[in-house]
PDB file of C-alpha atoms in Angstrom:
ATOM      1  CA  UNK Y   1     -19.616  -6.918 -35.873  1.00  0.00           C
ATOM      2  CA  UNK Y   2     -20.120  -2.913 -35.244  1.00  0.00           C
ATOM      3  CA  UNK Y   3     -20.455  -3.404 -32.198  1.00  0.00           C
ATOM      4  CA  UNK Y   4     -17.943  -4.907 -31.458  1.00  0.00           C
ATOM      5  CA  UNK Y   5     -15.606  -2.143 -33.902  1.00  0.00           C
ATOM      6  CA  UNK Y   6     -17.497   0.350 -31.653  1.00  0.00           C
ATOM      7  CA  UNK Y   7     -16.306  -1.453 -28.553  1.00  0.00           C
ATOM      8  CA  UNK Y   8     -12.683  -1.708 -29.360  1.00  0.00           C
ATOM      9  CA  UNK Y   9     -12.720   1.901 -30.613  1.00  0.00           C
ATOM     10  CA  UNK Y  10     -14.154   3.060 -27.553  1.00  0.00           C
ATOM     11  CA  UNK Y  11     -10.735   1.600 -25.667  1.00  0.00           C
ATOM     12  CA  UNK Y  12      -8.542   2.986 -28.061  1.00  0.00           C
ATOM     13  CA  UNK Y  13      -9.829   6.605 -26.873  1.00  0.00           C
ATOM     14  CA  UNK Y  14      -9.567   6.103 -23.468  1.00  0.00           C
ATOM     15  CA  UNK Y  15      -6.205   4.610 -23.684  1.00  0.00           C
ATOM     16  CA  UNK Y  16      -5.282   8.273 -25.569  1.00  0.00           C
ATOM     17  CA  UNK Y  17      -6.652  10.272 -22.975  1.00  0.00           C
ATOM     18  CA  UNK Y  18      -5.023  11.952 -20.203  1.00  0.00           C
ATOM     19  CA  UNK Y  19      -7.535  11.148 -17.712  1.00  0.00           C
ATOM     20  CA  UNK Y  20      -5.859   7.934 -16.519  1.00  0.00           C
ATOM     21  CA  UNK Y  21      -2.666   9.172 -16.085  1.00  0.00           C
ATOM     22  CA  UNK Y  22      -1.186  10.965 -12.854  1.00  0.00           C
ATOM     23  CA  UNK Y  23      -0.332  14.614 -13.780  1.00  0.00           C
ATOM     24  CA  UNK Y  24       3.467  14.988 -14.818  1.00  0.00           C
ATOM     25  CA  UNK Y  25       4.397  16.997 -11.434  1.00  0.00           C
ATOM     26  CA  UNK Y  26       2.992  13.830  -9.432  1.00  0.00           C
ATOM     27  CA  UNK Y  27       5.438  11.298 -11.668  1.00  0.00           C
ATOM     28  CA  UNK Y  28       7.837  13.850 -11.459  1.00  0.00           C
ATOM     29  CA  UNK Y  29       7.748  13.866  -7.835  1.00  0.00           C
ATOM     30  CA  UNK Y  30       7.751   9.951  -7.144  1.00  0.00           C
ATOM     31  CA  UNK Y  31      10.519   9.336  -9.062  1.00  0.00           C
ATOM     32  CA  UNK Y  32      12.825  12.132  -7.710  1.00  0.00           C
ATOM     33  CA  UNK Y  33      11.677  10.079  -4.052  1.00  0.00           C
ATOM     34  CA  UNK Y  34      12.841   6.891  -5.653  1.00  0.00           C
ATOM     35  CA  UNK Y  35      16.232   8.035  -6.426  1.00  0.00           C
ATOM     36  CA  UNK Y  36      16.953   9.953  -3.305  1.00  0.00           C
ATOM     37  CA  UNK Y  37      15.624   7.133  -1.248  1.00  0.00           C
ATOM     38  CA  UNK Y  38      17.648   4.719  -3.790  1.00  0.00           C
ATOM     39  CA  UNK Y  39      21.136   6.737  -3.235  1.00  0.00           C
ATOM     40  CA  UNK Y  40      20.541   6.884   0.939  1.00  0.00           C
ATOM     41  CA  UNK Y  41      20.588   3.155   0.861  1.00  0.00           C
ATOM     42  CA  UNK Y  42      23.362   2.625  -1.196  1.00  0.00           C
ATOM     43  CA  UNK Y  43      24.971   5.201   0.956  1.00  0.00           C
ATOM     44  CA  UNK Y  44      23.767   3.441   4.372  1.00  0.00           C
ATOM     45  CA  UNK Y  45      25.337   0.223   3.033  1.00  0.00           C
ATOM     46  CA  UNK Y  46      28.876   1.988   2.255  1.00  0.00           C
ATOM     47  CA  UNK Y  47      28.998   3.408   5.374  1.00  0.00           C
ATOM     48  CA  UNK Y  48      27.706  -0.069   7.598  1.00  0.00           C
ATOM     49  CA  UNK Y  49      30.265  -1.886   5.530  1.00  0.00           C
ATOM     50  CA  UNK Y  50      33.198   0.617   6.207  1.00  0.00           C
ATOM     51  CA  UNK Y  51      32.210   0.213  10.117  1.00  0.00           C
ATOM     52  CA  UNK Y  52      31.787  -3.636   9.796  1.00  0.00           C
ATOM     53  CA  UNK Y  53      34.259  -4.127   7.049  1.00  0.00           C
ATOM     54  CA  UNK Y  54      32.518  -7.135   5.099  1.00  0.00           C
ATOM     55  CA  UNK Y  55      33.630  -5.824   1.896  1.00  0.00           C
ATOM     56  CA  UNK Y  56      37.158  -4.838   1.295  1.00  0.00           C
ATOM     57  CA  UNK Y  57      36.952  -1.764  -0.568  1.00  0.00           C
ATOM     58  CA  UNK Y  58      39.905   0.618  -2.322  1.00  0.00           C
ATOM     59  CA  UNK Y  59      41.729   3.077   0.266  1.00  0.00           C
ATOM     60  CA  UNK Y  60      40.757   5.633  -2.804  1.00  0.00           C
ATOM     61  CA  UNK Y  61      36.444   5.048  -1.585  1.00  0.00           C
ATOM     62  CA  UNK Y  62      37.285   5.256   2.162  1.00  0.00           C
ATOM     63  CA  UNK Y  63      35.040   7.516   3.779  1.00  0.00           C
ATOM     64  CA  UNK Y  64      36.050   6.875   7.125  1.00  0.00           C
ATOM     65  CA  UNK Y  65      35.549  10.498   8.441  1.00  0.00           C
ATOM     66  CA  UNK Y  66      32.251  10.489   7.301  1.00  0.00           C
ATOM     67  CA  UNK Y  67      31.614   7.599   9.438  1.00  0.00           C
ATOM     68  CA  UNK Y  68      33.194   7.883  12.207  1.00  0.00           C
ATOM     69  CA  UNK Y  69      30.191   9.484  13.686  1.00  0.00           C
ATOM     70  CA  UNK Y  70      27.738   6.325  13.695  1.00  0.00           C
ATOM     71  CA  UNK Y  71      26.674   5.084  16.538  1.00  0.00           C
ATOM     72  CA  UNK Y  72      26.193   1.397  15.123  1.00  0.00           C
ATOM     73  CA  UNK Y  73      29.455   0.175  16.997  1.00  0.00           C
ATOM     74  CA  UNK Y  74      27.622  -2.374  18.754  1.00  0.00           C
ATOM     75  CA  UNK Y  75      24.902  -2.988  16.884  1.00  0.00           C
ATOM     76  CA  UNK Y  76      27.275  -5.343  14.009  1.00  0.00           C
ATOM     77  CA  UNK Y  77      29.545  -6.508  17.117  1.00  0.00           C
ATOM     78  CA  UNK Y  78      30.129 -10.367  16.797  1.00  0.00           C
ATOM     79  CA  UNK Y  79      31.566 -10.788  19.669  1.00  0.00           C
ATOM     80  CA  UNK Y  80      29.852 -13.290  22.291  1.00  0.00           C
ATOM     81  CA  UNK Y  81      27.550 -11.566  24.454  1.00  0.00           C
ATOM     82  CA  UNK Y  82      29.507 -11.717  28.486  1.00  0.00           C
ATOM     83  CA  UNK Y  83      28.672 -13.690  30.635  1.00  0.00           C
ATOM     84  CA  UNK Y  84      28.131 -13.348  34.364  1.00  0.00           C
ATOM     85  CA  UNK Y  85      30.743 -14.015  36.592  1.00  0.00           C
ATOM     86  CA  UNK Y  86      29.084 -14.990  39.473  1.00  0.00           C
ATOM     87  CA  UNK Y  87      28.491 -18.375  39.491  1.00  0.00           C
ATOM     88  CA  UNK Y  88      24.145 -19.369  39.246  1.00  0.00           C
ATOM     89  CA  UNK Y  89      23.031 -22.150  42.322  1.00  0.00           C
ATOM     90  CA  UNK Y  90      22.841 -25.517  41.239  1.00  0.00           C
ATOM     91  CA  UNK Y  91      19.679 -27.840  42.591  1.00  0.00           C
ATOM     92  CA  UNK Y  92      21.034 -30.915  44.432  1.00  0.00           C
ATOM     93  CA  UNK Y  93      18.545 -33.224  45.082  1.00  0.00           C
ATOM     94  CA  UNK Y  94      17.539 -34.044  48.486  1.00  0.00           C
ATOM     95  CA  UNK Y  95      14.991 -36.766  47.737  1.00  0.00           C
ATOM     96  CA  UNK Y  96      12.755 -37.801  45.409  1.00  0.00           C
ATOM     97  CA  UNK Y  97      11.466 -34.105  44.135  1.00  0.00           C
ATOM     98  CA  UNK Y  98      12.821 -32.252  47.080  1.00  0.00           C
ATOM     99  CA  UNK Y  99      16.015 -29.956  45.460  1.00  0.00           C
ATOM    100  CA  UNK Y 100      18.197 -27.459  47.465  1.00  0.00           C
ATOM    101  CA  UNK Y 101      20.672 -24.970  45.740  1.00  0.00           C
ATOM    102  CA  UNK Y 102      22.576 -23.456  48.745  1.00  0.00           C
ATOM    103  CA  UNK Y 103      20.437 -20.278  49.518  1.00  0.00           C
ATOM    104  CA  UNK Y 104      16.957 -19.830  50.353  1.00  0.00           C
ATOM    105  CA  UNK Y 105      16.274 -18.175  47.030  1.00  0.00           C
ATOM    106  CA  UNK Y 106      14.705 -20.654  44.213  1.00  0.00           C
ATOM    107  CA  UNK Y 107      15.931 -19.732  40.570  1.00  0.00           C
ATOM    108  CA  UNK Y 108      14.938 -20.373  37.342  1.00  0.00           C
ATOM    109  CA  UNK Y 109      17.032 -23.279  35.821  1.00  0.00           C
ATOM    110  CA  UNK Y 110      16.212 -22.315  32.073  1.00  0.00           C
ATOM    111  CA  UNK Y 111      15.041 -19.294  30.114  1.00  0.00           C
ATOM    112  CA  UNK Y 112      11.144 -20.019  30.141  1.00  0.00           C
ATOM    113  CA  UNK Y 113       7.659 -17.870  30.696  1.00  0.00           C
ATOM    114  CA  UNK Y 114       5.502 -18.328  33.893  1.00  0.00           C
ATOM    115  CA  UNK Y 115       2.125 -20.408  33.047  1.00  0.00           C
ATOM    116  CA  UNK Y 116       0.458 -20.837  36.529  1.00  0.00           C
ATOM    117  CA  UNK Y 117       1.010 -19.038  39.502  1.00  0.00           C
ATOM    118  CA  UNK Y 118      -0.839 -20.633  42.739  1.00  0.00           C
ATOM    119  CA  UNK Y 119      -0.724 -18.532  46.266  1.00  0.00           C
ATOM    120  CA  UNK Y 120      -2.006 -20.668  49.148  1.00  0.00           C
ATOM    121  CA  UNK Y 121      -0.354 -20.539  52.544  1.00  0.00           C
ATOM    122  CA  UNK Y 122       3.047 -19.884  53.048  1.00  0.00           C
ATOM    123  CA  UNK Y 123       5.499 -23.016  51.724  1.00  0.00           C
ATOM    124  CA  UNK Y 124       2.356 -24.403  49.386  1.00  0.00           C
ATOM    125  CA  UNK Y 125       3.280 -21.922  46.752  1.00  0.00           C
ATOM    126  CA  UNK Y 126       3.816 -22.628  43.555  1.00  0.00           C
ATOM    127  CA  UNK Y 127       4.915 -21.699  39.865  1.00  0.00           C
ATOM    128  CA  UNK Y 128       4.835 -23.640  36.893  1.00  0.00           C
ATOM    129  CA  UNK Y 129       7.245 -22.660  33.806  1.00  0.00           C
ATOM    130  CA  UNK Y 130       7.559 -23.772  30.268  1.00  0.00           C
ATOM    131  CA  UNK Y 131      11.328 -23.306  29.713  1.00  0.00           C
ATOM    132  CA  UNK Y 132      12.453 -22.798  26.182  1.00  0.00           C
ATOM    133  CA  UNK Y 133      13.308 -26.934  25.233  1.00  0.00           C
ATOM    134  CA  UNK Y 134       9.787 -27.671  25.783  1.00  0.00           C
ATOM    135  CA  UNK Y 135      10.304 -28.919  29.465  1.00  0.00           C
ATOM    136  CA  UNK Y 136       7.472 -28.107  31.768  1.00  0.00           C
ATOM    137  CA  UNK Y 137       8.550 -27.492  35.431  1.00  0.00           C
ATOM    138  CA  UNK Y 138       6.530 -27.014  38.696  1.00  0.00           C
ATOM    139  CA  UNK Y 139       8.560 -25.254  41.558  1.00  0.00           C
ATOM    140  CA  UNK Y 140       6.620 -26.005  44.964  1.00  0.00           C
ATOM    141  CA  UNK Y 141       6.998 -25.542  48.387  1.00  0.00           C
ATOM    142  CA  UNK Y 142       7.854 -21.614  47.843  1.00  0.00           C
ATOM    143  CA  UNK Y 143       7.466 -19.230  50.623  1.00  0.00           C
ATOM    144  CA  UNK Y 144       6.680 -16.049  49.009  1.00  0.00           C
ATOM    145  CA  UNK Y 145       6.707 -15.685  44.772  1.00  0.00           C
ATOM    146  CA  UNK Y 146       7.934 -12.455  43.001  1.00  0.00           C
ATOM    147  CA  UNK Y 147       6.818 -13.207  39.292  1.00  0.00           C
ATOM    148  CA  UNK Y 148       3.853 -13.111  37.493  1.00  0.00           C
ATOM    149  CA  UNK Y 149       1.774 -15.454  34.931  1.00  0.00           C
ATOM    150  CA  UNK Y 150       2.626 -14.993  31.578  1.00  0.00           C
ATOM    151  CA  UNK Y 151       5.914 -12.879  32.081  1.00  0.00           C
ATOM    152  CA  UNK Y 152       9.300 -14.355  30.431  1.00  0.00           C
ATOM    153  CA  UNK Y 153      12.043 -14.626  32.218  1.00  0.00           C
ATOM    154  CA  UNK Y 154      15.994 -15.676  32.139  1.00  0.00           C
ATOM    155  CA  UNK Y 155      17.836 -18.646  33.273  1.00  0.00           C
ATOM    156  CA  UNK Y 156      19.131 -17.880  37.058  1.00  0.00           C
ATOM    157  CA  UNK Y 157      16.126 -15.308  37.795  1.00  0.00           C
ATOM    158  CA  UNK Y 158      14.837 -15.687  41.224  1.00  0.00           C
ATOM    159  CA  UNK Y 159      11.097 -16.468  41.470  1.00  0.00           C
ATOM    160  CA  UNK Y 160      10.883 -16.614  45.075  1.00  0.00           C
ATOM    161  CA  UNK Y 161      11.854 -18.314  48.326  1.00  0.00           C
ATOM    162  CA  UNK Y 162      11.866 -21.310  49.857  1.00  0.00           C
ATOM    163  CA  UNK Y 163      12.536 -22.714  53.755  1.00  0.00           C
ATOM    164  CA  UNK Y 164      14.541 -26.015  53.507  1.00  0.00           C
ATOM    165  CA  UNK Y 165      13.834 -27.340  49.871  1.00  0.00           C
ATOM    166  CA  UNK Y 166      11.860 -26.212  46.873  1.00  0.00           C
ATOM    167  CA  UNK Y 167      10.023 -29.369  44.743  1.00  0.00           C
ATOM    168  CA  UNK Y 168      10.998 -29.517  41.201  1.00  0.00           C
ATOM    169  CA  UNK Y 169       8.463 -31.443  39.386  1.00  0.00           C
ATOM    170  CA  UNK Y 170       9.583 -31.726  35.592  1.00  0.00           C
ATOM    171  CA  UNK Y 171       7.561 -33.172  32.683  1.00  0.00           C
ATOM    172  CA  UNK Y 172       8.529 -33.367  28.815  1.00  0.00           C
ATOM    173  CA  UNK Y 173       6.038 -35.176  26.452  1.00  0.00           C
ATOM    174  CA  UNK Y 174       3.697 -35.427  29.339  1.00  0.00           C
ATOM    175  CA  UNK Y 175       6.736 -37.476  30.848  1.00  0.00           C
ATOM    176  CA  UNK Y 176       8.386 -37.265  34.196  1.00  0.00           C
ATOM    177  CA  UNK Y 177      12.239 -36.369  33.533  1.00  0.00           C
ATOM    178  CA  UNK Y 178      14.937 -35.755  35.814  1.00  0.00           C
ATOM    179  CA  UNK Y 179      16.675 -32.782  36.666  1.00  0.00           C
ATOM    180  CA  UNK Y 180      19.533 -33.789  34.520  1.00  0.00           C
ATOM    181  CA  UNK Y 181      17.250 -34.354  31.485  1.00  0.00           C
ATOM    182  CA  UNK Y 182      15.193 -30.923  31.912  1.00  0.00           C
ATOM    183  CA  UNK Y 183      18.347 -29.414  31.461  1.00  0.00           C
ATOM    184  CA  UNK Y 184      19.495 -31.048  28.339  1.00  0.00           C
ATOM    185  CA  UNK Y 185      18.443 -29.206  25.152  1.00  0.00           C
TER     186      UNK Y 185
END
């Protein structure tokens, strides 16, 4: 049973002792951080919401001037993003897997990264993308390629060119689709 006094009076006078605790400049210090960084994001918050105006707040707490020299203008715009004017080529099919858009140039129907790129002899080319909706498509018959494996790219980006039709081999679920279906979301 002394021990065990001799234990808990041991804690007790370590629990008094200064040794644990940070020196009173050090606390002093992180909590003047605390509330400075406290009051600059309150104060980053007034002045998004007065450029974004989510809030209605009194005329009296306008601070307008003060934030009329953000430069988050666009960053909070909600606006839809524009779109191109120009028109992108649509594939008609030719037969069977054989498409043609109109131009000699063979684009990307669907945002998607590059898996495979294969360089044999001119118009055995080939490039095989995973667009976005899971749709795995082979473009063959290429001329010359201007991507690379592993690099994302946009819907309407040309990945290189073709003589008189580019194959479009497209498979979902390790299922041949269409080119109406590998466009479908």
């Amino acid at each position: 049973m002394n021990e065990m006094k001799e234990i808990r009076k041991r804690i007790a006078q370590r629990r008094g002792t200064e040794e644990d605790h940070q020196p009173f400049i050090f606390r002093l210090i992180y909590r003047g951080l605390m509330c400075v960084m406290a009051v600059g994001v309150l104060a980053l918050a007034y002045l998004i919401n007065d450029k974004i105006g989510l809030v209605k707040l009194p005329e009296s707490l306008s601070m307008a001037s003060v934030s009329e020299w953000l430069p988050f203008d666009h960053w909070f715009s909600f606006a839809p993003k524009e779109e191109s004017v120009a028109a992108l080529p649509t594939y008609t099919l030719l037969k069977q897997n054989q498409y043609a858009n109109g131009t000699n140039q063979a684009n990307l129907i669907l945002d998607g990264v590059v898996l495979h790129v294969e360089e044999k002899d001119p118009a055995k080319n080939s490039i095989t993308v995973r667009h976005d909706n899971g749709v795995v498509v082979t473009y063959g018959h290429l001329n010359q390629i201007s991507v690379k494996a592993n690099e994302r790219l946009k819907k309407g980006t040309v990945i290189g060119t073709f003589n008189e039709y580019v194959t479009l081999d497209m498979v979902k679920d390790n299922q041949r689709i269409d080119l109406q279906s590998a466009l479908t979301p």
